Amino acid sequence: MEASLNILIIGGGGREYAIGLRLREDKNVLNLYFAPGNGATKALGKNLDLKDFDELALFAKNNDVALTIVGAEEPLTKGIVDIFKAQGLAIFGPSAAAAKLEGSKAYMKDFLARNHIKTAKFLSSDDLSEISKFIDGLNGRVVVKADGLCAGKGVIIANSKDEAKKAAADMLSGESFGEAGKRVVVEEFLDGYELSFFAICDGENFVSLPVAQDHKKLLDGDLGPNTGGMGAYAPSSLADAALIKRVQSEIVAPTLKGMQQQGAPFCGVLFVGLMIVSGEPYVLEYNVRFGDPECEVLMPLIDGNLSEILYNAAVGKLSSISLKERFAVGVVMASERYPYGSSKPALIEVGGIPAGAHICYAGVSERDGQICASGGRVLVNVGVAQSLKQARDAAYALCENIKFSGAQYRRDIAYQALRDKI
Ligand code: AMP
Ligand code: GLY
């Protein structure tokens, strides 16, 4: 790897901002480019108005970009990595073939079954009568999922068999999720708690990151509709060393082996969405990228040179990773109508940044040098400290100092881990 690097980050959310912010701590990082970036990434590097993968690869070539990092799943499933690699460019992320682990739930479930990795009992089908029969054989709540990518919205948790059958019928007709729902996965409901497990992989080997927990529901106490995630923290005390070991040996290692065996070795970050049921780890889903807002709390916990870690993984020569003995808590501030609709742009006023806290900007634009909330998840306030409680307090102290019209956020991020400790 060269002494001074130019790095291109694909995406424009809080996750990509967090990666950029962390890379700015690496002494060897020279220029950062974001495509498309957001109103705040401009302060970390340069935003590019390029979408086409060939144009991005050309930009990387012409501007001595040593490493490209892909934030979101869509460009991965559409093959951005294959295009860059074909041109000899280093890029952190899986090929389109490996990204199918996230791009198709039917593929993912079949992969899990074939490799004897624990997951909810399921049927994947496009035939309503077969699906109805399977639903009749399940006990309790039923989960119905569209096969393809639906920006986190294609999962229905049905309280009755009739509701589940109707959800499946609506998906199959193309009414609810278009093409993505023309095949569905129906599965048993798993009752437990969720964790987000991340492994940086070079196709053959992996290193794990601290275990994080996301908060997907909009409201305190895990009530209200599902969102992209309203806050996260790491490391989570809900994952002890024994559980981590089991996830590594029973899930991550067989996943990498299975992907190698089918000719689609997994390079990049493997994000395993886990449900822990009576101490047993089940795979709910794979994602083929960092989680958002998990990434915002993981970045400050990584010690050493991040660009080197990601570069080495991208070129198949994984290096070790050292972690800071710290906790991080991230609280998402979202716009007024999130997740239902768009909101009017609103000026963000920052009253001060408390010690141990920082902002990761997401849904923001820039107007006359000022940062405006432009909708959705606007920013993530991250607290980093020696204890989870201190980290939580720093993140919430920052929330108090940030004002924009219609801002909403959860007051209970990390409650499951702090429950017994307050
Ligand atoms: P997925 O996109 O598959 O992760 O599903 C989105 C969310 O739905 C998950 O984060 C869980 O909260 C929930 N979910 C998905 N599958 C199940 C299941 N089998 N049992 C219980 N909850 C589930
Ligand atoms: N926070 C969950 C996700 O990024 O999918």
Short mmCIF file of C-alpha atoms and ligand atoms in Angstrom, two decimals:
data_model
loop_
_atom_site.label_atom_id
_atom_site.label_comp_id
_atom_site.label_asym_id
_atom_site.label_seq_id
_atom_site.Cartn_x
_atom_site.Cartn_y
_atom_site.Cartn_z
CA MET A 1 0.00 0.00 0.00
CA GLU A 2 1.22 3.49 -0.84
CA ALA A 3 2.38 5.99 1.77
CA SER A 4 -0.37 8.49 1.06
CA LEU A 5 -3.75 7.36 -0.10
CA ASN A 6 -6.73 8.68 -1.93
CA ILE A 7 -9.90 6.87 -0.92
CA LEU A 8 -13.32 6.85 -2.56
CA ILE A 9 -16.40 6.12 -0.44
CA ILE A 10 -19.59 5.13 -2.24
CA GLY A 11 -22.73 6.40 -0.50
CA GLY A 12 -23.98 9.43 1.33
CA GLY A 13 -25.48 8.42 4.66
CA GLY A 14 -24.36 8.49 8.27
CA ARG A 15 -22.49 5.24 7.71
CA GLU A 16 -20.35 6.68 4.94
CA TYR A 17 -19.80 9.89 6.93
CA ALA A 18 -18.63 7.77 9.91
CA ILE A 19 -16.18 5.82 7.73
CA GLY A 20 -14.83 9.08 6.30
CA LEU A 21 -14.53 10.69 9.72
CA ARG A 22 -12.60 7.67 11.03
CA LEU A 23 -10.34 7.55 7.97
CA ARG A 24 -9.42 11.18 8.58
CA GLU A 25 -7.59 9.91 11.71
CA ASP A 26 -5.28 7.77 9.55
CA LYS A 27 -2.12 9.74 8.93
CA ASN A 28 -1.61 8.21 5.48
CA VAL A 29 -5.00 9.26 4.09
CA LEU A 30 -4.58 12.15 1.69
CA ASN A 31 -7.82 12.81 -0.19
CA LEU A 32 -11.29 11.48 0.51
CA TYR A 33 -13.94 11.38 -2.19
CA PHE A 34 -17.62 10.64 -1.60
CA ALA A 35 -20.07 9.57 -4.31
CA PRO A 36 -22.53 11.14 -3.82
CA GLY A 37 -21.80 12.11 -0.19
CA ASN A 38 -24.07 14.52 1.71
CA GLY A 39 -24.07 18.16 2.76
CA ALA A 40 -21.57 17.44 5.55
CA THR A 41 -19.13 15.04 3.87
CA LYS A 42 -17.90 18.08 1.96
CA ALA A 43 -16.07 19.05 5.13
CA LEU A 44 -14.23 15.69 5.12
CA GLY A 45 -13.42 15.49 1.42
CA LYS A 46 -14.92 16.11 -1.99
CA ASN A 47 -18.38 15.07 -3.14
CA LEU A 48 -18.68 13.58 -6.62
CA ASP A 49 -21.77 13.71 -8.78
CA LEU A 50 -21.15 10.33 -10.41
CA LYS A 51 -23.38 7.25 -10.29
CA ASP A 52 -22.40 5.08 -13.21
CA PHE A 53 -19.98 2.35 -12.08
CA ASP A 54 -17.77 2.65 -15.16
CA GLU A 55 -17.50 6.40 -14.65
CA LEU A 56 -16.63 5.87 -10.99
CA ALA A 57 -13.95 3.33 -11.93
CA LEU A 58 -12.54 5.78 -14.46
CA PHE A 59 -12.47 8.49 -11.81
CA ALA A 60 -10.64 6.10 -9.44
CA LYS A 61 -8.05 5.35 -12.13
CA ASN A 62 -7.51 8.96 -13.13
CA ASN A 63 -7.23 10.21 -9.55
CA ASP A 64 -4.94 7.58 -8.06
CA VAL A 65 -7.63 6.19 -5.79
CA ALA A 66 -5.92 3.36 -3.91
CA LEU A 67 -9.05 2.00 -2.25
CA THR A 68 -12.79 2.29 -2.80
CA ILE A 69 -15.17 1.45 0.05
CA VAL A 70 -18.81 0.67 -0.72
CA GLY A 71 -21.33 1.65 1.95
CA ALA A 72 -24.71 0.35 0.82
CA GLU A 73 -26.03 -2.94 -0.54
CA GLU A 74 -27.51 -1.73 -3.79
CA PRO A 75 -24.31 -0.98 -5.71
CA LEU A 76 -22.88 -4.25 -4.35
CA THR A 77 -25.76 -6.39 -5.61
CA LYS A 78 -25.52 -4.51 -8.93
CA GLY A 79 -21.88 -5.48 -9.37
CA ILE A 80 -19.77 -2.39 -8.63
CA VAL A 81 -17.03 -4.57 -7.13
CA ASP A 82 -16.82 -6.78 -10.22
CA ILE A 83 -16.40 -3.71 -12.45
CA PHE A 84 -13.65 -2.19 -10.28
CA LYS A 85 -11.79 -5.48 -9.84
CA ALA A 86 -11.87 -6.19 -13.58
CA GLN A 87 -9.91 -2.96 -13.97
CA GLY A 88 -7.37 -3.89 -11.31
CA LEU A 89 -8.75 -1.44 -8.73
CA ALA A 90 -8.82 -2.30 -5.00
CA ILE A 91 -12.37 -2.14 -3.65
CA PHE A 92 -13.73 -3.20 -0.25
CA GLY A 93 -16.98 -5.13 -0.65
CA PRO A 94 -18.33 -8.41 -2.05
CA SER A 95 -18.86 -9.32 -5.70
CA ALA A 96 -22.42 -9.35 -7.04
CA ALA A 97 -22.43 -13.14 -6.67
CA ALA A 98 -21.47 -12.93 -2.98
CA ALA A 99 -23.80 -9.97 -2.35
CA LYS A 100 -26.72 -12.28 -3.14
CA LEU A 101 -26.52 -13.25 0.53
CA GLU A 102 -28.36 -9.98 1.11
CA GLY A 103 -29.91 -9.43 -2.30
CA SER A 104 -32.11 -12.53 -2.21
CA LYS A 105 -33.67 -13.87 0.96
CA ALA A 106 -34.54 -17.14 -0.79
CA TYR A 107 -30.88 -17.60 -1.78
CA MET A 108 -29.79 -16.73 1.77
CA LYS A 109 -32.19 -19.20 3.41
CA ASP A 110 -31.24 -22.00 1.02
CA PHE A 111 -27.57 -21.26 1.70
CA LEU A 112 -28.16 -21.45 5.45
CA ALA A 113 -30.05 -24.74 5.15
CA ARG A 114 -27.40 -26.29 2.88
CA ASN A 115 -24.61 -25.32 5.24
CA HIS A 116 -26.45 -26.40 8.39
CA ILE A 117 -26.43 -22.92 9.91
CA LYS A 118 -29.19 -22.33 12.41
CA THR A 119 -32.07 -20.18 11.17
CA ALA A 120 -35.87 -19.95 11.54
CA LYS A 121 -37.83 -22.81 9.93
CA PHE A 122 -38.89 -21.55 6.50
CA LEU A 123 -40.36 -22.07 3.07
CA SER A 124 -39.37 -20.08 0.04
CA SER A 125 -41.88 -20.24 -2.79
CA ASP A 126 -43.89 -18.35 -5.40
CA ASP A 127 -46.90 -20.63 -5.05
CA LEU A 128 -49.68 -19.36 -2.78
CA SER A 129 -51.28 -22.75 -2.09
CA GLU A 130 -47.93 -24.25 -1.06
CA ILE A 131 -47.31 -21.19 1.13
CA SER A 132 -50.77 -21.42 2.74
CA LYS A 133 -50.18 -25.08 3.61
CA PHE A 134 -46.85 -24.21 5.21
CA ILE A 135 -48.43 -21.36 7.20
CA ASP A 136 -51.15 -23.75 8.46
CA GLY A 137 -48.40 -25.99 9.85
CA LEU A 138 -46.72 -23.21 11.89
CA ASN A 139 -47.50 -22.27 15.48
CA GLY A 140 -47.77 -18.68 16.68
CA ARG A 141 -46.85 -15.57 14.72
CA VAL A 142 -45.65 -15.88 11.12
CA VAL A 143 -43.04 -13.78 9.34
CA VAL A 144 -43.51 -13.09 5.62
CA LYS A 145 -40.62 -11.62 3.63
CA ALA A 146 -40.26 -10.42 0.06
CA ASP A 147 -37.34 -12.19 -1.60
CA GLY A 148 -35.61 -9.12 -3.06
CA LEU A 149 -34.26 -5.84 -1.71
CA CYS A 150 -36.98 -3.52 -0.36
CA ALA A 151 -34.90 -0.92 1.49
CA GLY A 152 -35.60 -2.67 4.80
CA LYS A 153 -39.38 -2.66 4.31
CA GLY A 154 -40.13 -6.11 2.91
CA VAL A 155 -40.78 -7.94 6.18
CA ILE A 156 -44.27 -8.42 7.63
CA ILE A 157 -44.76 -9.94 11.06
CA ALA A 158 -48.29 -11.34 10.97
CA ASN A 159 -50.28 -12.00 14.12
CA SER A 160 -52.58 -14.56 12.53
CA LYS A 161 -52.42 -17.17 9.79
CA ASP A 162 -54.99 -15.26 7.72
CA GLU A 163 -52.96 -12.07 7.98
CA ALA A 164 -49.84 -13.99 6.90
CA LYS A 165 -51.63 -15.51 3.90
CA LYS A 166 -52.93 -12.10 2.84
CA ALA A 167 -49.44 -10.55 3.17
CA ALA A 168 -48.00 -13.36 1.02
CA ALA A 169 -50.77 -12.98 -1.58
CA ASP A 170 -50.21 -9.19 -1.77
CA MET A 171 -46.49 -9.71 -2.23
CA LEU A 172 -46.89 -12.38 -4.92
CA SER A 173 -49.31 -10.22 -6.90
CA GLY A 174 -46.59 -7.57 -7.07
CA GLU A 175 -48.90 -5.16 -5.24
CA SER A 176 -46.81 -4.57 -2.12
CA PHE A 177 -43.20 -4.73 -3.30
CA GLY A 178 -43.21 -5.10 -7.10
CA GLU A 179 -40.71 -7.58 -8.54
CA ALA A 180 -38.96 -8.00 -5.17
CA GLY A 181 -42.07 -9.76 -3.79
CA LYS A 182 -42.70 -12.17 -6.66
CA ARG A 183 -41.08 -14.83 -4.55
CA VAL A 184 -41.56 -14.90 -0.77
CA VAL A 185 -39.93 -16.46 2.25
CA VAL A 186 -42.31 -17.48 5.03
CA GLU A 187 -40.82 -18.38 8.37
CA GLU A 188 -41.56 -19.08 12.00
CA PHE A 189 -41.38 -16.16 14.41
CA LEU A 190 -38.33 -16.27 16.66
CA ASP A 191 -38.80 -14.78 20.10
CA GLY A 192 -35.55 -13.47 21.53
CA TYR A 193 -33.25 -10.47 21.29
CA GLU A 194 -31.39 -9.21 18.26
CA LEU A 195 -27.68 -8.52 17.87
CA SER A 196 -25.62 -7.28 14.95
CA PHE A 197 -22.42 -9.24 14.35
CA PHE A 198 -19.76 -7.88 11.98
CA ALA A 199 -16.79 -9.67 10.46
CA ILE A 200 -14.24 -8.17 8.09
CA CYS A 201 -13.49 -10.86 5.53
CA ASP A 202 -10.93 -11.38 2.77
CA GLY A 203 -12.67 -14.30 1.09
CA GLU A 204 -11.08 -16.92 3.31
CA ASN A 205 -10.43 -15.51 6.77
CA PHE A 206 -12.15 -13.00 9.02
CA VAL A 207 -11.68 -10.76 12.03
CA SER A 208 -14.65 -9.83 14.21
CA LEU A 209 -15.70 -6.38 15.34
CA PRO A 210 -17.42 -5.61 18.66
CA VAL A 211 -20.96 -6.96 18.80
CA ALA A 212 -23.52 -4.18 18.35
CA GLN A 213 -27.22 -3.85 19.01
CA ASP A 214 -29.53 -1.77 16.84
CA HIS A 215 -32.96 -0.37 17.81
CA LYS A 216 -35.18 -0.82 14.79
CA LYS A 217 -38.49 0.48 16.15
CA LEU A 218 -39.30 4.18 16.00
CA LEU A 219 -40.40 4.63 19.61
CA ASP A 220 -39.08 3.99 23.12
CA GLY A 221 -39.68 0.51 24.48
CA ASP A 222 -39.40 -0.94 20.95
CA LEU A 223 -42.84 0.30 19.97
CA GLY A 224 -44.11 1.79 16.71
CA PRO A 225 -43.13 1.00 13.13
CA ASN A 226 -39.84 -0.46 11.94
CA THR A 227 -37.19 2.00 10.77
CA GLY A 228 -33.70 1.72 9.33
CA GLY A 229 -32.47 1.89 12.94
CA MET A 230 -32.93 4.59 15.60
CA GLY A 231 -29.74 4.01 17.56
CA ALA A 232 -27.06 1.47 18.36
CA TYR A 233 -24.34 0.71 20.82
CA ALA A 234 -21.29 -1.54 21.07
CA PRO A 235 -19.89 -3.67 22.52
CA SER A 236 -23.05 -5.27 23.87
CA SER A 237 -22.94 -7.14 27.18
CA LEU A 238 -25.70 -9.34 25.72
CA ALA A 239 -22.97 -11.16 23.80
CA ASP A 240 -20.49 -12.85 26.12
CA ALA A 241 -17.24 -14.50 25.01
CA ALA A 242 -18.89 -17.92 24.72
CA LEU A 243 -21.66 -16.63 22.45
CA ILE A 244 -19.15 -14.75 20.29
CA LYS A 245 -17.11 -17.92 19.88
CA ARG A 246 -20.18 -19.87 18.85
CA VAL A 247 -21.17 -17.25 16.28
CA GLN A 248 -17.63 -17.32 14.87
CA SER A 249 -17.40 -21.10 14.62
CA GLU A 250 -21.03 -22.04 13.91
CA ILE A 251 -21.99 -19.15 11.63
CA VAL A 252 -19.20 -16.94 10.24
CA ALA A 253 -16.58 -19.64 9.49
CA PRO A 254 -19.08 -21.98 7.75
CA THR A 255 -20.48 -19.01 5.82
CA LEU A 256 -17.06 -18.14 4.40
CA LYS A 257 -16.37 -21.79 3.63
CA GLY A 258 -19.76 -22.27 1.98
CA MET A 259 -19.31 -19.17 -0.18
CA GLN A 260 -15.85 -20.33 -1.24
CA GLN A 261 -17.24 -23.73 -2.13
CA GLN A 262 -19.82 -22.24 -4.41
CA GLY A 263 -17.27 -20.06 -6.16
CA ALA A 264 -18.34 -16.75 -4.61
CA PRO A 265 -15.79 -16.06 -1.86
CA PHE A 266 -16.96 -13.32 0.47
CA CYS A 267 -14.76 -10.22 0.66
CA GLY A 268 -15.87 -7.17 2.60
CA VAL A 269 -17.87 -6.84 5.77
CA LEU A 270 -20.30 -9.61 6.60
CA PHE A 271 -23.07 -8.36 8.87
CA VAL A 272 -24.98 -11.21 10.47
CA GLY A 273 -28.34 -10.22 11.90
CA LEU A 274 -28.76 -12.56 14.85
CA MET A 275 -31.71 -13.51 17.01
CA ILE A 276 -30.66 -15.04 20.30
CA VAL A 277 -33.33 -17.47 21.48
CA SER A 278 -32.70 -19.09 24.88
CA GLY A 279 -28.97 -18.54 24.44
CA GLU A 280 -28.90 -20.03 20.91
CA PRO A 281 -27.75 -17.81 18.01
CA TYR A 282 -30.03 -17.96 14.93
CA VAL A 283 -29.33 -16.14 11.67
CA LEU A 284 -32.19 -13.79 10.83
CA GLU A 285 -30.43 -12.36 7.82
CA TYR A 286 -27.12 -11.56 6.26
CA ASN A 287 -26.18 -8.09 5.12
CA VAL A 288 -23.13 -7.57 2.97
CA ARG A 289 -22.09 -4.15 4.30
CA PHE A 290 -21.82 -2.18 7.52
CA GLY A 291 -25.09 -1.52 9.34
CA ASP A 292 -26.39 1.99 9.75
CA PRO A 293 -26.35 3.18 12.61
CA GLU A 294 -24.08 0.32 13.77
CA CYS A 295 -21.18 1.63 11.66
CA GLU A 296 -21.29 4.96 13.48
CA VAL A 297 -20.59 3.23 16.82
CA LEU A 298 -18.08 0.71 15.46
CA MET A 299 -15.77 3.17 13.72
CA PRO A 300 -14.58 4.90 16.91
CA LEU A 301 -13.82 1.51 18.49
CA ILE A 302 -11.30 0.46 15.84
CA ASP A 303 -7.70 1.14 16.76
CA GLY A 304 -4.81 1.48 14.32
CA ASN A 305 -4.90 2.23 10.65
CA LEU A 306 -8.38 1.60 9.24
CA SER A 307 -7.43 2.22 5.62
CA GLU A 308 -4.78 -0.48 5.89
CA ILE A 309 -7.21 -2.97 7.50
CA LEU A 310 -9.80 -2.45 4.75
CA TYR A 311 -7.23 -2.38 1.95
CA ASN A 312 -5.66 -5.63 3.10
CA ALA A 313 -9.06 -7.32 3.29
CA ALA A 314 -9.93 -6.00 -0.17
CA VAL A 315 -6.81 -7.54 -1.71
CA GLY A 316 -7.21 -10.89 0.04
CA LYS A 317 -4.53 -10.43 2.70
CA LEU A 318 -6.46 -9.86 5.90
CA SER A 319 -4.50 -8.24 8.72
CA SER A 320 -5.24 -8.33 12.42
CA ILE A 321 -7.35 -5.67 14.05
CA SER A 322 -7.02 -4.10 17.46
CA LEU A 323 -9.92 -2.58 19.28
CA LYS A 324 -10.14 0.24 21.77
CA GLU A 325 -11.39 -0.66 25.22
CA ARG A 326 -14.24 1.78 24.94
CA PHE A 327 -17.99 1.80 24.55
CA ALA A 328 -19.88 3.75 21.94
CA VAL A 329 -23.55 4.73 21.85
CA GLY A 330 -25.22 6.34 18.83
CA VAL A 331 -28.60 8.09 19.00
CA VAL A 332 -30.33 8.85 15.71
CA MET A 333 -32.12 12.19 15.35
CA ALA A 334 -34.69 11.86 12.60
CA SER A 335 -36.93 14.33 10.84
CA GLU A 336 -40.52 14.91 11.87
CA ARG A 337 -42.30 12.54 9.48
CA TYR A 338 -39.74 9.71 9.47
CA PRO A 339 -40.32 6.87 8.60
CA TYR A 340 -43.66 7.75 6.97
CA GLY A 341 -42.74 10.56 4.62
CA SER A 342 -40.47 13.40 3.70
CA SER A 343 -40.12 16.55 5.79
CA LYS A 344 -39.38 20.16 4.93
CA PRO A 345 -35.68 21.10 5.05
CA ALA A 346 -34.79 22.61 8.44
CA LEU A 347 -31.71 24.42 9.65
CA ILE A 348 -29.66 22.46 12.22
CA GLU A 349 -28.37 24.44 15.17
CA VAL A 350 -25.55 22.89 17.16
CA GLY A 351 -25.22 24.46 20.61
CA GLY A 352 -21.96 22.77 21.56
CA ILE A 353 -20.26 19.39 21.48
CA PRO A 354 -19.82 17.79 24.94
CA ALA A 355 -16.60 15.92 25.75
CA GLY A 356 -16.55 12.41 24.32
CA ALA A 357 -19.28 13.10 21.78
CA HIS A 358 -19.41 13.76 18.05
CA ILE A 359 -21.95 14.02 15.24
CA CYS A 360 -22.23 11.75 12.20
CA TYR A 361 -24.28 13.56 9.59
CA ALA A 362 -26.68 11.57 7.40
CA GLY A 363 -29.78 13.14 5.80
CA VAL A 364 -28.39 16.63 5.44
CA SER A 365 -27.79 19.19 2.75
CA GLU A 366 -25.67 22.30 2.76
CA ARG A 367 -27.02 25.79 2.09
CA ASP A 368 -24.83 28.89 2.22
CA GLY A 369 -22.33 27.11 4.44
CA GLN A 370 -25.00 25.88 6.85
CA ILE A 371 -26.09 22.30 7.39
CA CYS A 372 -29.82 21.60 6.96
CA ALA A 373 -31.85 18.53 7.85
CA SER A 374 -33.12 17.23 4.53
CA GLY A 375 -35.25 14.34 5.81
CA GLY A 376 -35.14 10.74 7.01
CA ARG A 377 -32.47 9.96 9.54
CA VAL A 378 -30.72 13.31 9.81
CA LEU A 379 -27.75 12.61 12.05
CA VAL A 380 -26.39 10.27 14.68
CA ASN A 381 -25.01 11.61 17.95
CA VAL A 382 -22.24 9.32 19.10
CA GLY A 383 -20.80 9.15 22.61
CA VAL A 384 -17.56 7.26 23.25
CA ALA A 385 -16.37 6.54 26.79
CA GLN A 386 -14.94 4.01 29.19
CA SER A 387 -18.35 2.78 30.29
CA LEU A 388 -21.57 2.25 28.39
CA LYS A 389 -23.42 4.59 30.71
CA GLN A 390 -20.89 7.41 30.20
CA ALA A 391 -21.05 6.88 26.45
CA ARG A 392 -24.85 6.98 26.56
CA ASP A 393 -24.81 10.15 28.69
CA ALA A 394 -22.41 11.88 26.28
CA ALA A 395 -24.58 10.99 23.27
CA TYR A 396 -27.72 12.29 24.99
CA ALA A 397 -25.98 15.45 26.20
CA LEU A 398 -25.24 16.15 22.53
CA CYS A 399 -28.89 15.48 21.57
CA GLU A 400 -29.91 18.21 24.03
CA ASN A 401 -27.62 20.66 22.23
CA ILE A 402 -28.93 20.01 18.72
CA LYS A 403 -32.06 21.68 17.47
CA PHE A 404 -33.94 21.42 14.20
CA SER A 405 -37.62 21.75 13.53
CA GLY A 406 -39.49 18.45 14.05
CA ALA A 407 -36.47 16.53 15.41
CA GLN A 408 -37.36 13.21 17.03
CA TYR A 409 -35.22 10.62 18.80
CA ARG A 410 -35.51 7.69 21.17
CA ARG A 411 -34.62 8.28 24.80
CA ASP A 412 -33.76 4.66 25.63
CA ILE A 413 -30.91 3.60 23.36
CA ALA A 414 -28.88 0.78 24.99
CA TYR A 415 -31.66 0.09 27.50
CA GLN A 416 -31.34 -3.68 27.25
CA ALA A 417 -27.66 -3.61 28.24
CA LEU A 418 -28.11 -0.87 30.86
CA ARG A 419 -31.30 -2.27 32.38
CA ASP A 420 -29.61 -4.05 35.25
CA LYS A 421 -26.91 -1.47 35.72
CA ILE A 422 -28.63 1.85 36.33
P1 AMP B 1 -34.80 -8.83 8.15
O1 AMP B 1 -34.82 -7.79 7.07
O2 AMP B 1 -34.95 -10.23 7.67
O3 AMP B 1 -33.71 -8.65 9.15
O4 AMP B 1 -36.09 -8.49 9.04
C1 AMP B 1 -36.29 -7.21 9.60
C2 AMP B 1 -36.67 -7.35 11.04
O5 AMP B 1 -37.82 -8.17 11.18
C3 AMP B 1 -35.60 -8.05 11.89
O6 AMP B 1 -34.62 -7.15 12.31
C4 AMP B 1 -36.43 -8.57 13.03
O7 AMP B 1 -36.72 -7.54 13.96
C5 AMP B 1 -37.72 -8.96 12.35
N1 AMP B 1 -37.71 -10.39 11.97
C6 AMP B 1 -37.30 -10.92 10.79
N2 AMP B 1 -37.42 -12.25 10.80
C7 AMP B 1 -37.90 -12.60 12.00
C8 AMP B 1 -38.24 -13.85 12.63
N3 AMP B 1 -38.13 -15.01 11.98
N4 AMP B 1 -38.69 -13.81 13.89
C9 AMP B 1 -38.83 -12.63 14.55
N5 AMP B 1 -38.55 -11.44 14.03
C10 AMP B 1 -38.09 -11.41 12.77
N1 GLY B 2 -29.20 -1.08 11.06
C1 GLY B 2 -29.59 -2.17 10.25
C2 GLY B 2 -29.10 -2.13 8.88
O1 GLY B 2 -28.26 -1.35 8.51
O2 GLY B 2 -29.56 -2.96 8.10
#
